mmCIF file of C-alpha atoms and ligand atoms in Angstrom:
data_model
loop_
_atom_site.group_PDB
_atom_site.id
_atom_site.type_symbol
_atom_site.label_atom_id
_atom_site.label_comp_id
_atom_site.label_asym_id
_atom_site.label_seq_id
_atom_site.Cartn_x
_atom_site.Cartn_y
_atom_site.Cartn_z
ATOM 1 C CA UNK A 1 14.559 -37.452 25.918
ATOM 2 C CA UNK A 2 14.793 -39.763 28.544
ATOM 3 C CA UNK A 3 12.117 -42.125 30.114
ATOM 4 C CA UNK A 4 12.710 -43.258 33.890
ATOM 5 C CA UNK A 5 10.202 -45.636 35.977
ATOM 6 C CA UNK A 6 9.412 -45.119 39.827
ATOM 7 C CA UNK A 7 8.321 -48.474 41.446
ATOM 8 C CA UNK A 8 8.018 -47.367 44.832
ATOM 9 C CA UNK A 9 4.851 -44.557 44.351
ATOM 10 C CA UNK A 10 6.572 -41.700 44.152
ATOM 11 C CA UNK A 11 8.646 -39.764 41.478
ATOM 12 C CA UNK A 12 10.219 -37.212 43.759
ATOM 13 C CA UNK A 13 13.552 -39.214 44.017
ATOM 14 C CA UNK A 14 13.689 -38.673 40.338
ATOM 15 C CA UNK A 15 15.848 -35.324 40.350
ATOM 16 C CA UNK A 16 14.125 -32.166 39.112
ATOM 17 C CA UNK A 17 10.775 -32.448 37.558
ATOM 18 C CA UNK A 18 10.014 -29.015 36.483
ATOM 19 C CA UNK A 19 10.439 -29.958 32.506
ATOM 20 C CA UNK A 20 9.325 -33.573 32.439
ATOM 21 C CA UNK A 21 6.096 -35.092 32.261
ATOM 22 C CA UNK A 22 4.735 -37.078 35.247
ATOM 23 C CA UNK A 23 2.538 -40.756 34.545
ATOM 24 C CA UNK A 24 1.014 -41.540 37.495
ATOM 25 C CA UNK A 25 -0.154 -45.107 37.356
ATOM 26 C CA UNK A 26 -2.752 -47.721 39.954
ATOM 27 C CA UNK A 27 -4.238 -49.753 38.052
ATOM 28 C CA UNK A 28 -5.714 -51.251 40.684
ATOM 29 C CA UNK A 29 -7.781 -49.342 41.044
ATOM 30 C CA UNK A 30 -7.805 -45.999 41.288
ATOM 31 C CA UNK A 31 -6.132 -45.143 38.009
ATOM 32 C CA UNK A 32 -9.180 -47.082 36.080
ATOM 33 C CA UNK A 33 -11.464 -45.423 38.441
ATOM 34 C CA UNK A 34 -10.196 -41.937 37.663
ATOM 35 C CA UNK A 35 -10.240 -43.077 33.945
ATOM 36 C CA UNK A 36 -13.800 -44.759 34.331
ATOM 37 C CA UNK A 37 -15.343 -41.737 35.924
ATOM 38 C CA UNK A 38 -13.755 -38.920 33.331
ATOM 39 C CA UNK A 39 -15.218 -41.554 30.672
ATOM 40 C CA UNK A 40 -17.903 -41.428 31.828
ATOM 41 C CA UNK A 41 -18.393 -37.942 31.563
ATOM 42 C CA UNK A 42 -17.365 -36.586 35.691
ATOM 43 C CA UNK A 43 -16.243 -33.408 35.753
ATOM 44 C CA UNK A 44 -13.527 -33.476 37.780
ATOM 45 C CA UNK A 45 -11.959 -36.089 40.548
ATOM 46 C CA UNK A 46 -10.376 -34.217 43.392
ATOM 47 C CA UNK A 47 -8.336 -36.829 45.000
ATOM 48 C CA UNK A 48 -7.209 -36.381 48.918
ATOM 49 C CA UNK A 49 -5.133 -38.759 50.946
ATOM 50 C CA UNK A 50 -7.257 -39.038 54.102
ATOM 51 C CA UNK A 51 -11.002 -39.497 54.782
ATOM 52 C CA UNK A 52 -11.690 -36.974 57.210
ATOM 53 C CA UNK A 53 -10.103 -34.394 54.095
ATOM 54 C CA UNK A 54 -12.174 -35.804 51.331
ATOM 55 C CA UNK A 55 -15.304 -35.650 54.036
ATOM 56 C CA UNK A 56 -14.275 -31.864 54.833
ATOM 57 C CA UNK A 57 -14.408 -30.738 51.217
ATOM 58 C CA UNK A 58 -17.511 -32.627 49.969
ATOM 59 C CA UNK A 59 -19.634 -30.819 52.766
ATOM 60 C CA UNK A 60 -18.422 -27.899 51.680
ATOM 61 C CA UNK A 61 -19.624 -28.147 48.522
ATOM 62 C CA UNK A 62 -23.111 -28.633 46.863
ATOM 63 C CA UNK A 63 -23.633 -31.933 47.779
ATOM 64 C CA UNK A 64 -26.164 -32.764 44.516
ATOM 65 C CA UNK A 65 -23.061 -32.160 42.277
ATOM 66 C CA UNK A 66 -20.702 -34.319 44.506
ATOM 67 C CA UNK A 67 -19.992 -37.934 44.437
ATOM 68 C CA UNK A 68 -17.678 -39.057 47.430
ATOM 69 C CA UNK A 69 -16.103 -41.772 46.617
ATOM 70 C CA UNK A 70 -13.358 -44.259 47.761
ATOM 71 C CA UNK A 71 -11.628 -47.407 49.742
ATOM 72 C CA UNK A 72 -9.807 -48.584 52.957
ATOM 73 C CA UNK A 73 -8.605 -52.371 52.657
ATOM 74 C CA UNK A 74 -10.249 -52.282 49.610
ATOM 75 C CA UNK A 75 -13.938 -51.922 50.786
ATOM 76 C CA UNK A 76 -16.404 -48.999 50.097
ATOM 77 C CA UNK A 77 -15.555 -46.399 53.182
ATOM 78 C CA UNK A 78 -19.141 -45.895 55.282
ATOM 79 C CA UNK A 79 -20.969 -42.927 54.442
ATOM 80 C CA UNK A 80 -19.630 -42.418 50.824
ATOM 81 C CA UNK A 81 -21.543 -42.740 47.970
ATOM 82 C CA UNK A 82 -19.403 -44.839 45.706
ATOM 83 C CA UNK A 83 -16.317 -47.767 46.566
ATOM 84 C CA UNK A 84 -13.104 -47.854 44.327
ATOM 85 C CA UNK A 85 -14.808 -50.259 41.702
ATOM 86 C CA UNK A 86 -14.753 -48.907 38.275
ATOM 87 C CA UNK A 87 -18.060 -50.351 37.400
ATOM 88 C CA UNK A 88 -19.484 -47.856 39.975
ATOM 89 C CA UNK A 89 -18.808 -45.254 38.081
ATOM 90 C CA UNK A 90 -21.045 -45.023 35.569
ATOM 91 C CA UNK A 91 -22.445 -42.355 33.733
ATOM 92 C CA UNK A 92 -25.587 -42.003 35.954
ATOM 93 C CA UNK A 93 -24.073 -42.454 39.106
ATOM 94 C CA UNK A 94 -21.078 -39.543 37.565
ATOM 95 C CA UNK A 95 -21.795 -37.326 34.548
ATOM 96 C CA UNK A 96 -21.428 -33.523 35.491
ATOM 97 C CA UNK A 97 -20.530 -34.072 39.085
ATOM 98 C CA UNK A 98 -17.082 -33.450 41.008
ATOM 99 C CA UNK A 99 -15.809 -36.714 42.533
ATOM 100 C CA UNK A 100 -14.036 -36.494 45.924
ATOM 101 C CA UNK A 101 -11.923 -39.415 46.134
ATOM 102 C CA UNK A 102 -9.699 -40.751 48.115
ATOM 103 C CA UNK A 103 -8.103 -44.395 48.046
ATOM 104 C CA UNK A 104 -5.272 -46.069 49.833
ATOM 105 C CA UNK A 105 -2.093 -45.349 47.875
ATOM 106 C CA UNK A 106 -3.486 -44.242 44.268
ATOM 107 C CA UNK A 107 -4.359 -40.547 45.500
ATOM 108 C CA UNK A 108 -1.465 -40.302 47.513
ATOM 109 C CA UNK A 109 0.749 -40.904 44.875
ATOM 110 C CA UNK A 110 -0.544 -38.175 42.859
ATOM 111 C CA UNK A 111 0.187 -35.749 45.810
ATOM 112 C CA UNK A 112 4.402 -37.125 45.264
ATOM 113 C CA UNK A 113 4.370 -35.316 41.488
ATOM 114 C CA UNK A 114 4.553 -31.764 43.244
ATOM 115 C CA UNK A 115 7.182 -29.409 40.697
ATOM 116 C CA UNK A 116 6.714 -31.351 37.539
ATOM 117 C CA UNK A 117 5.541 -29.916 34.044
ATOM 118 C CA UNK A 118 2.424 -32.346 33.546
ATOM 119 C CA UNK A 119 1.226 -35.187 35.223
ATOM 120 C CA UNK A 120 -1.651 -37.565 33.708
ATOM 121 C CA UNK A 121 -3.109 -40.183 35.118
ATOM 122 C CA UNK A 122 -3.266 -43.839 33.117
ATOM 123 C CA UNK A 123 -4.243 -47.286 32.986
ATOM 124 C CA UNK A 124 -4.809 -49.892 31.098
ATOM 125 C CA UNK A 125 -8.283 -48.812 30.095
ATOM 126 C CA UNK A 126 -6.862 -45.296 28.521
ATOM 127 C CA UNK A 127 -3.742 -46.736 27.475
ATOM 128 C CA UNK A 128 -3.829 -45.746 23.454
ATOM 129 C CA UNK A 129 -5.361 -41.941 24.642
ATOM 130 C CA UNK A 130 -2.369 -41.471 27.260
ATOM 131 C CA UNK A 131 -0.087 -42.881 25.017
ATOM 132 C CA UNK A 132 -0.411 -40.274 21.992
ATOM 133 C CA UNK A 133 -0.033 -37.413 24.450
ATOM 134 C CA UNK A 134 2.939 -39.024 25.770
ATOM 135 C CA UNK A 135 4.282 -39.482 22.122
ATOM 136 C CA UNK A 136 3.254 -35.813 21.538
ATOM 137 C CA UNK A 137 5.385 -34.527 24.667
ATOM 138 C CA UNK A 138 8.724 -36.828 23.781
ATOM 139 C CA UNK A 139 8.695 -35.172 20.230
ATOM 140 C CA UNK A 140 8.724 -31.905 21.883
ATOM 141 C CA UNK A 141 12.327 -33.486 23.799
ATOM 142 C CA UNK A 142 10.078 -33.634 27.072
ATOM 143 C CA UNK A 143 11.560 -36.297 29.648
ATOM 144 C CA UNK A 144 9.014 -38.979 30.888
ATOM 145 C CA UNK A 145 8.522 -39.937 34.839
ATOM 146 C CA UNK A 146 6.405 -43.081 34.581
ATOM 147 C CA UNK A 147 5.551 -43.105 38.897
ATOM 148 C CA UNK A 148 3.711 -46.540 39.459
ATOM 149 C CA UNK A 149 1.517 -46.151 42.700
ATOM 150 C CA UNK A 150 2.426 -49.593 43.721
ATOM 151 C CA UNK A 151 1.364 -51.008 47.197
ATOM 152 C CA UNK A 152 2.570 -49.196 50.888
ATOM 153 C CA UNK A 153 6.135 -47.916 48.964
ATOM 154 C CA UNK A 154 6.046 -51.709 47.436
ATOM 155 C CA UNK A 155 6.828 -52.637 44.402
ATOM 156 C CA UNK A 156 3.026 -53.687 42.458
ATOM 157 C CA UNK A 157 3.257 -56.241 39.465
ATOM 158 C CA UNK A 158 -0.086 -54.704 37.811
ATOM 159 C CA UNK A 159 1.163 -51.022 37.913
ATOM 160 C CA UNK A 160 5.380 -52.323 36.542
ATOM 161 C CA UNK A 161 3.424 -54.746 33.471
ATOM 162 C CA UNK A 162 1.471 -51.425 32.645
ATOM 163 C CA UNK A 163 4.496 -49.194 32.831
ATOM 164 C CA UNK A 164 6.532 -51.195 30.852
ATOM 165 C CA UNK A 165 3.742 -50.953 28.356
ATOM 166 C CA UNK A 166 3.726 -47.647 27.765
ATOM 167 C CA UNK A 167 7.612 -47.568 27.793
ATOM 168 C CA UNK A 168 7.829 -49.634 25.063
ATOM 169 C CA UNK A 169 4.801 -47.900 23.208
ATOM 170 C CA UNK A 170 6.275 -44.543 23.499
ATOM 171 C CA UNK A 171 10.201 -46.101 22.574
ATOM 172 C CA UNK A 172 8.812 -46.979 18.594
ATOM 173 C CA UNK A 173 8.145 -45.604 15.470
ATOM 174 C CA UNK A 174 10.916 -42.437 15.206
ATOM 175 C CA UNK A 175 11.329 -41.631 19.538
ATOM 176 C CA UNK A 176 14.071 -43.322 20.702
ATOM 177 C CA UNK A 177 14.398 -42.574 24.310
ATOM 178 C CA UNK A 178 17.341 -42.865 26.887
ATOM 179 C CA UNK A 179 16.108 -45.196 29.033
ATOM 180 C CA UNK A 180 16.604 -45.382 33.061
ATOM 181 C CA UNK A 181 17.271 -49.087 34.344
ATOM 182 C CA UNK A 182 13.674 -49.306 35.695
ATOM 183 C CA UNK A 183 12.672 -48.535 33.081
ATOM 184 C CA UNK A 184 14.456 -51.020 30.858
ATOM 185 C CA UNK A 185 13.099 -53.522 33.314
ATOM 186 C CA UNK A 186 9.636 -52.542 33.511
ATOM 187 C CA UNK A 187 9.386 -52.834 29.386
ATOM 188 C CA UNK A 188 10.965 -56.610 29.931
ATOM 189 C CA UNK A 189 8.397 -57.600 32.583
ATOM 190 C CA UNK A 190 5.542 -56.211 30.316
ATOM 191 C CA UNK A 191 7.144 -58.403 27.093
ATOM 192 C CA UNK A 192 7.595 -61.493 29.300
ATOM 193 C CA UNK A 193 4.237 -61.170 31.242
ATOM 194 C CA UNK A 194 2.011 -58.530 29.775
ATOM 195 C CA UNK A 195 0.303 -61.239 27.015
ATOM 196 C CA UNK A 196 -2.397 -61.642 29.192
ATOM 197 C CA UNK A 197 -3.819 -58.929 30.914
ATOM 198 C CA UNK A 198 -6.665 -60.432 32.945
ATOM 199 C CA UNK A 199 -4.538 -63.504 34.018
ATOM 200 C CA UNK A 200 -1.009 -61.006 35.131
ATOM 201 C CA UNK A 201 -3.712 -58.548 36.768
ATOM 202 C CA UNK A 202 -5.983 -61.594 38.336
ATOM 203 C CA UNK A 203 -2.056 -63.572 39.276
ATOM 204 C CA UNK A 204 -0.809 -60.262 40.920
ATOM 205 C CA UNK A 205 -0.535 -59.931 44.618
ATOM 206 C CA UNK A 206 -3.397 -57.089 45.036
ATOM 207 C CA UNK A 207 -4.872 -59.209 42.235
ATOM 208 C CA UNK A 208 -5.873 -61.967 44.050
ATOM 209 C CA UNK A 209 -6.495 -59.648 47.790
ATOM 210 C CA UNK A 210 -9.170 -58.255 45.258
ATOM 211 C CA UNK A 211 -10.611 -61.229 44.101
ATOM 212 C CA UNK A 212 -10.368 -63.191 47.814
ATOM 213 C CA UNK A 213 -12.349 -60.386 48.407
ATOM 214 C CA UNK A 214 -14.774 -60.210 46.235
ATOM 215 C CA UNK A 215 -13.801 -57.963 44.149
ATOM 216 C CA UNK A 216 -12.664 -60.485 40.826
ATOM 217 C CA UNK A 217 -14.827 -58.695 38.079
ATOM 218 C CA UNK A 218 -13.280 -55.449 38.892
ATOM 219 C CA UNK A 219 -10.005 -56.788 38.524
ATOM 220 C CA UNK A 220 -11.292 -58.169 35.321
ATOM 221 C CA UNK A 221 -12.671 -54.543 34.316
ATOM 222 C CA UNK A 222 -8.995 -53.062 34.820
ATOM 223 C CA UNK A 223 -7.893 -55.057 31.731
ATOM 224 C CA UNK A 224 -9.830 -53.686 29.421
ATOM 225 C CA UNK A 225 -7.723 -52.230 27.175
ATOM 226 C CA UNK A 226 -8.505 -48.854 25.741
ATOM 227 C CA UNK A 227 -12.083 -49.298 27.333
ATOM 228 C CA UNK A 228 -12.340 -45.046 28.400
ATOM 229 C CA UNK A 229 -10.212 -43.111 25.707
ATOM 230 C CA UNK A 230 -9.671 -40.256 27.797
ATOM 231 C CA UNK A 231 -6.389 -38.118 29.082
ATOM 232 C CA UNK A 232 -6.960 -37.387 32.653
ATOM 233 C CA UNK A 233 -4.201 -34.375 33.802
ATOM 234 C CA UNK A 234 -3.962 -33.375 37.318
ATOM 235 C CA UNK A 235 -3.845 -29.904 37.264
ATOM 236 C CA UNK A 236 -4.426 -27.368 40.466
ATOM 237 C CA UNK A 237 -5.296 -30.562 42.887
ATOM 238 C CA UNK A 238 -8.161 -32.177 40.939
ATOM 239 C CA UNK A 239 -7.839 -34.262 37.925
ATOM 240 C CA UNK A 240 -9.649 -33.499 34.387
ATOM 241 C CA UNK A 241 -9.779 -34.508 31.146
ATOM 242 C CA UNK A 242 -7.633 -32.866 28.868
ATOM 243 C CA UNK A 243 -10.169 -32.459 26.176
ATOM 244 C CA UNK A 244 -12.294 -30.321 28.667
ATOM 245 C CA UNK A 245 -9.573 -28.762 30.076
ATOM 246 C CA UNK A 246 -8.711 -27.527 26.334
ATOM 247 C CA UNK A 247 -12.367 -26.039 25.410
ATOM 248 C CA UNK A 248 -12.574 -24.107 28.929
HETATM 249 C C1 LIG B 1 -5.243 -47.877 46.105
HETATM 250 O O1 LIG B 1 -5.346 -46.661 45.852
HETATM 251 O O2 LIG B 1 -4.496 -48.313 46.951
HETATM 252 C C2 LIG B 1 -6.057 -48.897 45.340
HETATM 253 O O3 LIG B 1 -6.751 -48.309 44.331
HETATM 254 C C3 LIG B 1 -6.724 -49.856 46.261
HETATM 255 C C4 LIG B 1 -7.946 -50.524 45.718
HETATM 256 O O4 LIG B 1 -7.857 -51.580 45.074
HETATM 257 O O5 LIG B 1 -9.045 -50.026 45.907
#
């Protein structure tokens, strides 16, 4: 099996996807959001790329079972219930409901995994749950697209660091993968800077927007390793965990 990294927030100039696995990673934020609120016990998080979309659909809906939720430039959009901060979604504000979210490049790059076997959703908060499954698929020979959601097609320290992470978690123990040059790359940026999550999140260009912005202790919250063991999979346009998607 092979393992390949996409900096630029989308996986579609990675050749045919139709047998490989899809990672699609933002850990700031929207990643640890999506990981934060299926922790926490939401439902489901439907993800659109515009507001006026994620609007449509959450009037359309019953609105007692909806949270609308989201950013532009990083701030809580007007009229929505909940911002991009993982600390907003807690199990009051989330358990049972559907989440309509929609962020500025994390739910877009969701939308670029269109063809592949199985795309999941991770961060550093569900890093050990993702992991296993990912360990699980390259023992069935499954190929690995790790698409970091990075910033405007830019390349994103935060999402590369975590990438690299899993590369090297899922290259150990018996699964020795072919690896693309990104992905080579992403594993030595994670050895060289991943020691310290908070500071390489906090040092990180987005990092610091965040915390000039107010925004420090959420960039603090998206280094919490392993802090909501679940396996989000987007599956038919929303995003669940994998454990519920399993009992239905
Ligand atoms: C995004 O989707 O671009 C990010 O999650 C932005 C943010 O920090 O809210």
């Amino acid at each position: 099996m092979r393992i390949d990294v996409a900096f630029n927030g989308s996986a579609t100039g990675q050749g045919d996807l139709h047998d490989r696995v899809v990672l699609v990673i933002d850990v700031l934020r929207a990643s640890t959001s999506i990981a934060a609120a299926l922790g926490n016990g939401a439902r489901a998080v439907v993800p659109f790329a515009g507001v006026d979309e994620a609007m449509t659909r959450a009037r359309s809906l019953d609105r007692s079972e909806v949270v609308l939720a989201g950013e532009r430039k990083m701030v809580p959009i007007p009229g929505f219930d909940l911002g991009n901060s993982p600390r907003g979604f807690t199990r009051e504000a989330v358990a049972g409901k559907t989440i309509v979210m929609t962020t500025t490049n994390g739910t877009a790059a969701l939308a670029n995994t269109a063809g592949s076997a199985e795309v999941l959703v991770g961060a550093f908060v569900n890093y050990a749950a993702v992991l296993a499954r990912l360990r699980a698929a390259a023992r069935e020979g499954k190929s690995l697209v790790i698409q970091c959601a990075g910033s405007h097609g830019r390349f994103a320290l935060e999402d590369a660091v975590c990438a690299g992470r899993f590369v090297r978690g899922v290259a150990r123990r018996g699964i020795a993968p072919e690896l693309g040059d990104a992905a080579r790359v992403a594993a030595m940026i994670d050895r060289r800077m991943g020691g310290d999550l908070a500071a390489v999140l906090r040092e990180s260009e987005h990092g610091r927007a965040l915390v000039d912005a107010g925004f420090g202790e959420d960039v603090d919250d998206c280094a919490r390793l392993n802090a909501h063991p679940v396996v989000p999979v987007y599956r038919e346009r929303q995003v669940v965990p994998l454990g519920l998607q399993r009992r239905r």
